[in-house]
Tab-separated table of C-alpha atoms and ligand atoms in Angstrom:
chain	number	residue	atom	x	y	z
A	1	UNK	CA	-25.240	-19.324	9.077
A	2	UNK	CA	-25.168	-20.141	12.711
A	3	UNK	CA	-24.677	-17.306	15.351
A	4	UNK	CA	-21.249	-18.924	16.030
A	5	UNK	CA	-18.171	-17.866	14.286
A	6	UNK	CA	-15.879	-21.110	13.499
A	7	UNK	CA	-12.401	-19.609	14.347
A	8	UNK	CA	-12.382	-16.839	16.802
A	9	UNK	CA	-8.857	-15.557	16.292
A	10	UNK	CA	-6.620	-14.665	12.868
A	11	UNK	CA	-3.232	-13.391	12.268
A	12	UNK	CA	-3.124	-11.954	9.141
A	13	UNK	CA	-0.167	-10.160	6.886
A	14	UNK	CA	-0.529	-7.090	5.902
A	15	UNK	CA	1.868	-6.453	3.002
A	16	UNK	CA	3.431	-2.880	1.896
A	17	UNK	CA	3.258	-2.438	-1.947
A	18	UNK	CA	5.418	-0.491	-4.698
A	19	UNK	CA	4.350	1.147	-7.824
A	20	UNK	CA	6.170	-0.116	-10.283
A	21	UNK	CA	4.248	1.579	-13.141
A	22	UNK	CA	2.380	4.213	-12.415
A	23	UNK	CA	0.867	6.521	-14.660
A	24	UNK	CA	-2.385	8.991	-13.507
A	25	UNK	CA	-4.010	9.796	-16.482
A	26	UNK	CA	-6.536	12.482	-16.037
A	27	UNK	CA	-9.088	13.617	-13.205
A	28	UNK	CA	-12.476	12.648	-12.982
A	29	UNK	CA	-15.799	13.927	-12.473
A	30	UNK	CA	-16.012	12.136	-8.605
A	31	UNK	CA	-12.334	14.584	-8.171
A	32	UNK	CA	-10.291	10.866	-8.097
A	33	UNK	CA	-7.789	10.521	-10.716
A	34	UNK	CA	-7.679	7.566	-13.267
A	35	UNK	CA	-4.926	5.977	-13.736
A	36	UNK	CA	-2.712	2.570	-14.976
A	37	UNK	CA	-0.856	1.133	-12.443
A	38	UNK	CA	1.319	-2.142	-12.083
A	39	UNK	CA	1.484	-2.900	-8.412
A	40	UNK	CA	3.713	-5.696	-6.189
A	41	UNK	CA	3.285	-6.547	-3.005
A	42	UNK	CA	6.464	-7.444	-0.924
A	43	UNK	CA	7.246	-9.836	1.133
A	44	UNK	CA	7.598	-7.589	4.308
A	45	UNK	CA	4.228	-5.307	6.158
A	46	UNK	CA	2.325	-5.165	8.860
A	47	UNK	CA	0.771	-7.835	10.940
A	48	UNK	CA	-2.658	-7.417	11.771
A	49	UNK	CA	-4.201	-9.860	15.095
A	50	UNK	CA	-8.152	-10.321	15.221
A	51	UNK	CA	-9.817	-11.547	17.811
A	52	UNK	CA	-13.759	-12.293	19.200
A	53	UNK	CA	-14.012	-9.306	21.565
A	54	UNK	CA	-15.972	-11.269	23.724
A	55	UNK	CA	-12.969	-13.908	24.466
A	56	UNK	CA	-10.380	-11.142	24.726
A	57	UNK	CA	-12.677	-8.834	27.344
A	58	UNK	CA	-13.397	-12.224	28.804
A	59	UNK	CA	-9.800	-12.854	29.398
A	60	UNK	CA	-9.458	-9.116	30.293
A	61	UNK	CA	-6.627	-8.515	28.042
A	62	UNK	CA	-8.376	-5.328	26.446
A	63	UNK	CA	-6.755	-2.063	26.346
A	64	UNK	CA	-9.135	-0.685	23.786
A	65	UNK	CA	-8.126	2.588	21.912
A	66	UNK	CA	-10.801	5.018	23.349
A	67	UNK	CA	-10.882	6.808	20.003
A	68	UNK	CA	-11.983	3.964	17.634
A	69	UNK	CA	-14.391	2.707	20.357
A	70	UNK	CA	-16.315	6.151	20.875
A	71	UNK	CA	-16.252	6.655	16.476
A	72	UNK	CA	-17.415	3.006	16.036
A	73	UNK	CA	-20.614	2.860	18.856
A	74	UNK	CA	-18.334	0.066	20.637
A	75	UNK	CA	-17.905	-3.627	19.544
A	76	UNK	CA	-14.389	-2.781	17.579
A	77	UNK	CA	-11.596	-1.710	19.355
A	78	UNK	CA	-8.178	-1.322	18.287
A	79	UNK	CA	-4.764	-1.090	19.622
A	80	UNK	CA	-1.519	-0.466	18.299
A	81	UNK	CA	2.353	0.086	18.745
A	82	UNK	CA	2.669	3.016	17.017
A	83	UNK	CA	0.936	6.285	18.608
A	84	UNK	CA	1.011	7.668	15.041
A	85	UNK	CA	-1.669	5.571	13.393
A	86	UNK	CA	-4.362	7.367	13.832
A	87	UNK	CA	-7.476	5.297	15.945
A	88	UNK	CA	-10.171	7.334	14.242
A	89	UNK	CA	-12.280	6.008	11.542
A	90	UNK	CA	-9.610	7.897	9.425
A	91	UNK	CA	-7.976	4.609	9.907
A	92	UNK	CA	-8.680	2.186	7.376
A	93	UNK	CA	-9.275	-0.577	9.695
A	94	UNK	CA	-11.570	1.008	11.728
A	95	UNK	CA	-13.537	2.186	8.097
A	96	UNK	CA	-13.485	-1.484	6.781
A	97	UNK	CA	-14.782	-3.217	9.801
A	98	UNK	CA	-17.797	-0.513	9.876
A	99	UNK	CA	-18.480	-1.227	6.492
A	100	UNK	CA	-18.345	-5.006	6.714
A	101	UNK	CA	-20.422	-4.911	9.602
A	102	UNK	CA	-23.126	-2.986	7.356
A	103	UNK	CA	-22.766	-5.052	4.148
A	104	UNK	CA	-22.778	-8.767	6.250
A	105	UNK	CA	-24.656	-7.608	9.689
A	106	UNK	CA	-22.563	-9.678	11.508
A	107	UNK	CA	-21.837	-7.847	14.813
A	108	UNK	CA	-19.556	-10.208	17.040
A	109	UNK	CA	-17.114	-7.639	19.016
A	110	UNK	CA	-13.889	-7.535	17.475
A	111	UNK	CA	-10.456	-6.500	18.560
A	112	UNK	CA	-7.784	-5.561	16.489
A	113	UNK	CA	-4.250	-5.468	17.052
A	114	UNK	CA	-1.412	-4.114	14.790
A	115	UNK	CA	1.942	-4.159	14.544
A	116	UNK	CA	3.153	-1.523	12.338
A	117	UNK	CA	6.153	-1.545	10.432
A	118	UNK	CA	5.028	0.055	7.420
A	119	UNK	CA	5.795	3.451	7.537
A	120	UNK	CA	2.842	5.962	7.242
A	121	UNK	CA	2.798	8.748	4.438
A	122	UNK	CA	5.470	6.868	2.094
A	123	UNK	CA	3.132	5.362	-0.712
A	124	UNK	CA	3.899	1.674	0.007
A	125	UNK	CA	0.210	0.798	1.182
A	126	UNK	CA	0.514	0.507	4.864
A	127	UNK	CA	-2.866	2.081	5.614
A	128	UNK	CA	-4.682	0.203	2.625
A	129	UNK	CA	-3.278	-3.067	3.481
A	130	UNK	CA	-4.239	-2.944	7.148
A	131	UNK	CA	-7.224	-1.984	5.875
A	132	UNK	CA	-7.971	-5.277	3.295
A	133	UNK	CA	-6.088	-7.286	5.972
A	134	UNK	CA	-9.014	-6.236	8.410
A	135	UNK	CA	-11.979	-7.472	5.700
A	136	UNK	CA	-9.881	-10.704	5.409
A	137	UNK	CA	-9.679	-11.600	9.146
A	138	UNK	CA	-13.357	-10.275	9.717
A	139	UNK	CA	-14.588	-12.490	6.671
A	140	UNK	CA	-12.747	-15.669	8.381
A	141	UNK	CA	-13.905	-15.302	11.308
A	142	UNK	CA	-17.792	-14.245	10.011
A	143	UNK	CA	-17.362	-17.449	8.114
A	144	UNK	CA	-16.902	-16.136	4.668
A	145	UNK	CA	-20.376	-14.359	4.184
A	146	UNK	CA	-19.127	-12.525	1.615
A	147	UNK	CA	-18.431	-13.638	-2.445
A	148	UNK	CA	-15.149	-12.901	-3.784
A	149	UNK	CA	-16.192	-9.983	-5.852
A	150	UNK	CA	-18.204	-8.708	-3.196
A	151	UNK	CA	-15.228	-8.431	-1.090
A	152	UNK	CA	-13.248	-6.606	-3.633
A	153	UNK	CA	-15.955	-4.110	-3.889
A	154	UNK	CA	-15.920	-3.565	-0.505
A	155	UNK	CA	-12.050	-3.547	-0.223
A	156	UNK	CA	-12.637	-0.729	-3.249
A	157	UNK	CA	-15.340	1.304	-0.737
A	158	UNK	CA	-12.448	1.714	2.016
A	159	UNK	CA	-9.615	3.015	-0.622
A	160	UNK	CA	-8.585	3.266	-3.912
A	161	UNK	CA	-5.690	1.295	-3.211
A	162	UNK	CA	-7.335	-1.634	-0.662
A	163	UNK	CA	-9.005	-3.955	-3.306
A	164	UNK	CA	-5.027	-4.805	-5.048
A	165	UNK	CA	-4.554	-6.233	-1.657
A	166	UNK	CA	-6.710	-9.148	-1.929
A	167	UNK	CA	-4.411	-10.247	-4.801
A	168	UNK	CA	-1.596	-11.666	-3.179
A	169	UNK	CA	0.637	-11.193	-6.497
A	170	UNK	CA	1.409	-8.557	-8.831
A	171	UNK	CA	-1.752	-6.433	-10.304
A	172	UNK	CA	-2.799	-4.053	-12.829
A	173	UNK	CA	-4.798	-1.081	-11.344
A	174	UNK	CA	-7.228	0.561	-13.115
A	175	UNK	CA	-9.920	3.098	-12.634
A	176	UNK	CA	-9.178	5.205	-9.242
A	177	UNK	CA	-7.551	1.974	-8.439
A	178	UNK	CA	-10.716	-0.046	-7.637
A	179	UNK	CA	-10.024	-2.057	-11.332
A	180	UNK	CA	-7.324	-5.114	-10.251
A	181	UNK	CA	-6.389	-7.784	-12.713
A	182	UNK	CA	-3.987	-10.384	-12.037
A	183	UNK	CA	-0.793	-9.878	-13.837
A	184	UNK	CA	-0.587	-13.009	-16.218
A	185	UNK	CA	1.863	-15.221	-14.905
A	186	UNK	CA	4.592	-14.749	-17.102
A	187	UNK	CA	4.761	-11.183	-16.408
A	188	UNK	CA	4.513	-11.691	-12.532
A	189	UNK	CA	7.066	-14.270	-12.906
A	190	UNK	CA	9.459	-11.247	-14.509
A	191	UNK	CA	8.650	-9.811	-10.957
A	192	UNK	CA	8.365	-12.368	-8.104
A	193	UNK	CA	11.278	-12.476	-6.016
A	194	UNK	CA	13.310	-9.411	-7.399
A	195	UNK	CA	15.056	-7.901	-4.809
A	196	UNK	CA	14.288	-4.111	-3.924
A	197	UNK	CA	15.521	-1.904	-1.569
A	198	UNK	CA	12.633	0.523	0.009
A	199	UNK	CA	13.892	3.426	1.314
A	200	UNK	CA	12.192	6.527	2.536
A	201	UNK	CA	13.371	9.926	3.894
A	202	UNK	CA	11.925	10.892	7.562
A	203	UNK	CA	8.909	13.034	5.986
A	204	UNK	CA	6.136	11.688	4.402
A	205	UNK	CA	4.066	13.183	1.430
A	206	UNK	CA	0.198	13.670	1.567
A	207	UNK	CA	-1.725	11.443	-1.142
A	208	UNK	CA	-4.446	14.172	-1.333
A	209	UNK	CA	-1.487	17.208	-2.207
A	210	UNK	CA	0.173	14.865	-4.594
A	211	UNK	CA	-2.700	14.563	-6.873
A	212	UNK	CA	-3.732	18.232	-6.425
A	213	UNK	CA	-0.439	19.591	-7.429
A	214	UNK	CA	-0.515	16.922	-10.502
A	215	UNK	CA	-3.656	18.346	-11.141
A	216	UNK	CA	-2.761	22.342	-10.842
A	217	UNK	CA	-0.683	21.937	-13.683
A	218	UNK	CA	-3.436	19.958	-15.954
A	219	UNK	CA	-3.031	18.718	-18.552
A	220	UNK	CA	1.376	19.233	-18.271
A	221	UNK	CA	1.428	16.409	-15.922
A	222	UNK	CA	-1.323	13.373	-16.921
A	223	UNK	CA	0.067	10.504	-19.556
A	224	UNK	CA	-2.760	10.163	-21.716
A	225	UNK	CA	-4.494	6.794	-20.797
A	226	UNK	CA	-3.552	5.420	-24.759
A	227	UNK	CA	0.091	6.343	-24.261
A	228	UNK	CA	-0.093	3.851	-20.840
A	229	UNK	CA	-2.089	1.401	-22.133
A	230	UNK	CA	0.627	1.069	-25.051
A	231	UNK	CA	3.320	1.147	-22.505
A	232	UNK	CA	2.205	-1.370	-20.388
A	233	UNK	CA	1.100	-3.761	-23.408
A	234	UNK	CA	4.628	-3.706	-24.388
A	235	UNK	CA	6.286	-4.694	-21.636
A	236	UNK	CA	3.875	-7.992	-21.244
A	237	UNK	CA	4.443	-8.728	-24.767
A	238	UNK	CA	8.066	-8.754	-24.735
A	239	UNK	CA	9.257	-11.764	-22.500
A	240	UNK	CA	12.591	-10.756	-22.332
A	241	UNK	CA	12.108	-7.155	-21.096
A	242	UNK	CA	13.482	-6.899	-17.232
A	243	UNK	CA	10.904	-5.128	-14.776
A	244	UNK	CA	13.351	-2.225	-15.159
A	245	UNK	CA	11.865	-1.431	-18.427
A	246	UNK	CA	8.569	-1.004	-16.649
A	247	UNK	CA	9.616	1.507	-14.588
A	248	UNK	CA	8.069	4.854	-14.310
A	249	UNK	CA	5.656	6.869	-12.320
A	250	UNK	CA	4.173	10.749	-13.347
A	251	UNK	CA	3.584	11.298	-9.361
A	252	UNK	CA	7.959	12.107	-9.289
A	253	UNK	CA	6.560	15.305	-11.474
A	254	UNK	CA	5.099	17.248	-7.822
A	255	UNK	CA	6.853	15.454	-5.208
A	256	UNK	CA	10.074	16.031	-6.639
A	257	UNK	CA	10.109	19.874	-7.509
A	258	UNK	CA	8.711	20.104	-4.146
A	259	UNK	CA	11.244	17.979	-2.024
A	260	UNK	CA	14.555	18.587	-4.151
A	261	UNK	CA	16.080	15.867	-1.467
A	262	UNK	CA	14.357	13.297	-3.283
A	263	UNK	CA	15.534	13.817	-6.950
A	264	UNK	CA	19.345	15.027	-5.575
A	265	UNK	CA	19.680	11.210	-3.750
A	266	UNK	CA	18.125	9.237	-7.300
A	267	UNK	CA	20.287	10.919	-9.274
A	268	UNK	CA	23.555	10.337	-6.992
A	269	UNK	CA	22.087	7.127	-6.482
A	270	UNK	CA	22.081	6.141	-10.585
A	271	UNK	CA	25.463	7.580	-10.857
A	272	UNK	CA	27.058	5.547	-7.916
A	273	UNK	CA	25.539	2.642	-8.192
A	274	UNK	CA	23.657	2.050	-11.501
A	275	UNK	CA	20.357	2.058	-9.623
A	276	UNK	CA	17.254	2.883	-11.534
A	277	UNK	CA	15.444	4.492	-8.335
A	278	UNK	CA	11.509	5.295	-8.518
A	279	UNK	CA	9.224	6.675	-6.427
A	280	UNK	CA	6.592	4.521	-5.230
A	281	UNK	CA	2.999	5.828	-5.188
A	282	UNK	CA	2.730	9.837	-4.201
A	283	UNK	CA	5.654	8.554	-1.802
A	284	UNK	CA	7.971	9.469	0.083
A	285	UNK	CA	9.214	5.619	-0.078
A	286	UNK	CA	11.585	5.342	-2.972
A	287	UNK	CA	12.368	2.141	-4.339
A	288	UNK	CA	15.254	0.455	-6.248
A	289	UNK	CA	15.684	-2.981	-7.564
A	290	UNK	CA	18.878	-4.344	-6.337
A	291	UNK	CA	21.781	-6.691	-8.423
A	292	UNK	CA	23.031	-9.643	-6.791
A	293	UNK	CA	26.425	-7.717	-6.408
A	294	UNK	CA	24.796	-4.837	-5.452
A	295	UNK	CA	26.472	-3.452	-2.189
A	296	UNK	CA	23.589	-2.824	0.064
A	297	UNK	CA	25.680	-1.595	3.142
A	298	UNK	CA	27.264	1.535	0.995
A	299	UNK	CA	23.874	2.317	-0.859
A	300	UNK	CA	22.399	2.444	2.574
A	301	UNK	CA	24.958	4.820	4.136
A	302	UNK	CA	24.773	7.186	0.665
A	303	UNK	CA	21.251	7.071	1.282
A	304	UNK	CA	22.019	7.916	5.075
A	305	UNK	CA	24.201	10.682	4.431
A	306	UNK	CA	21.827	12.432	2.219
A	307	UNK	CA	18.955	12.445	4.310
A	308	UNK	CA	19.824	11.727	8.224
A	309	UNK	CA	20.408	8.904	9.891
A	310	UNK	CA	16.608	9.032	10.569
A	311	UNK	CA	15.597	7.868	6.969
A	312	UNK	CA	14.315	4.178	6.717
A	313	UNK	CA	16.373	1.584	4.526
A	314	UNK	CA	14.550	-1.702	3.687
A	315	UNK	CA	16.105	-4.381	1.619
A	316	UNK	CA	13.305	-7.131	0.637
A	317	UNK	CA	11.962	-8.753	-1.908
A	318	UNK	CA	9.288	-8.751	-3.958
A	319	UNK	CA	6.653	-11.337	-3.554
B	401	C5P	O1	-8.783	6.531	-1.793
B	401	C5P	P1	-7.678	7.078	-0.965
B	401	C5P	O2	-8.136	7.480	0.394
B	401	C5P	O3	-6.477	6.222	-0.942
B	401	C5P	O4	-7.200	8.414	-1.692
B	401	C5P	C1	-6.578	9.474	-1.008
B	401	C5P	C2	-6.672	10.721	-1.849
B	401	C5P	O5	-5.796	10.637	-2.963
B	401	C5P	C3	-8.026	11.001	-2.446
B	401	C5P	O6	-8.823	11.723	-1.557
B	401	C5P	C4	-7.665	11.827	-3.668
B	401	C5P	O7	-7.387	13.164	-3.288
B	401	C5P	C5	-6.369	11.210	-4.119
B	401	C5P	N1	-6.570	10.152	-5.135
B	401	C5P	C6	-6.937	10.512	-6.431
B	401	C5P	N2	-7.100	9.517	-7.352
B	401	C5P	C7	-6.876	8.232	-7.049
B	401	C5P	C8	-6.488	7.863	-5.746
B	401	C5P	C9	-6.346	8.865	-4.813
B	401	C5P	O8	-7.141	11.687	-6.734
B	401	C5P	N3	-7.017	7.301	-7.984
């Protein structure tokens, strides 16, 4: 490999992600959880902008985030237009350009700039995708150094949830998440393009507390792994069961006897509308699929009502 990078610049998406199955199934030794999880990503994130450092400080455009260049020795900089995201190396782009500096040793300065839409403690991915979004711009602009399965392994170093993101389509998580297979394709087709409307109340809910409450109450809460497995092998062996029927997730067990608001709106919402509503991840996003006919203006101002006029409402699709 030469010392020159081929493309200097990439734009790339960042896509949030629902749980549409997920099931944790017991703790492990490393204090992660294992679980069986069918993921989608949907066709509305974050957009992440890379760029050689050198031509941006050249151009003098830089207005590096102090924090991520004092944690990261300089070279990586990042800003962004939310003052939320944290510009630590708690942020997961900041962690995977580190680490793909280590694995690769390519060292060009980089400079990173988001544009966050994805809301931030809601369990649709934001942080994770930036983070796999930053290992795909930094491998296209190293010049692919890295394999394909090297990649995912270091998408699985910077969090349980980053290596699904390489994927593009509908997955099967595994492990603490770092086990993604593809869907096959005539399950993801059961799933691609399905409308869903995201919606999340204005708290968010720690990933961290989520599993610890799930795990206070051990063994109440886990689905044994056989009882997923089983679960999930019936739903891609039926062809004519809806994604509805694949619905569930054993992380509503904790965040919903702690945040009543969340329960009180799904239920209103299946009664009103015939809505099968889920939480997605360790939330607080919530997520329903959505009927052609369904009346997205009214669901949005129930959903409005019941939790503020601050809560987020997202129709999209998935992808
Ligand atoms: O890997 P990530 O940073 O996304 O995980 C955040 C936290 O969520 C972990 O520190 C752990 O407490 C919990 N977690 C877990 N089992 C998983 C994924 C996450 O216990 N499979």
């Amino acid at each position: 490999m030469s010392g020159f990078a081929a493309v200097n610049s990439a734009v790339v998406f960042a896509p949030a992600k629902i749980n549409l199955f997920l099931a944790v199934t017991g703790r492990r030794t490393d204090g992660f959880h294992d679980l069986v999880s069918v993921v989608a990503p949907l066709a509305w994130g974050d957009t992440l902008w890379i760029d050689s450092g050198e031509r941006r400080a050249e151009s003098g455009e830089i207005e590096p985030n102090a924090a991520a260049e004092a944690v990261t020795g300089g070279g990586i900089t990042l800003e962004c237009d939310e003052a939320c995201v944290p510009g630590d190396e708690t942020n997961l782009i900041v962690k995977a350009a580190r680490l793909f500096r280590e694995a690769t040793g390519w060292r060009e300065p980089v400079h990173f700039r988001l544009e966050k839409r994805i809301p931030l403690g809601a369990g649709l991915g934001g942080g994770s995708s930036d983070g796999t979004a930053a290992l795909r711009g930094l491998d296209l602009l190293a010049g692919h150094p890295l394999a394909p399965a090297a990649l995912a392994e270091l998408a699985a170093r910077v969090g349980s949830d980053c290596a699904l993101f390489l994927h593009g389509a509908p997955v099967v998580m595994r492990g603490r998440g770092e086990r993604v297979a593809a869907l096959p394709a005539a399950a993801a087709a059961r799933l691609r393009g399905r409308r869903v409307l995201v919606f999340k109340p204005d708290f968010g809910i720690g990933t961290p507390w989520a599993y610890q409450r799930l795990a206070a109450e051990a063994p109440a809460g886990y689905v044994p792994a056989a009882e997923a497995e089983a679960r999930l092998a019936a739903w891609l062996a039926d062809p004519s069961a809806p994604a509805e029927q694949l619905l569930g997730n054993n992380l509503e067990r904790p965040a919903f006897a702690k945040f009543i608001a969340l329960p009180a709106l799904l239920g209103e919402l299946r009664n009103r509308f015939a809505l099968a509503p889920q939480l997605s991840g360790s939330g607080s996003a919530c997520f329903a699929f959505l009927p052609d006919n369904a009346p997205v203006p009214e669901i949005a101002a129930a959903i409005r009502a019941a939790w503020g006029e601050a809560a987020f409402v997202l129709p999209t699709a998935i992808s």
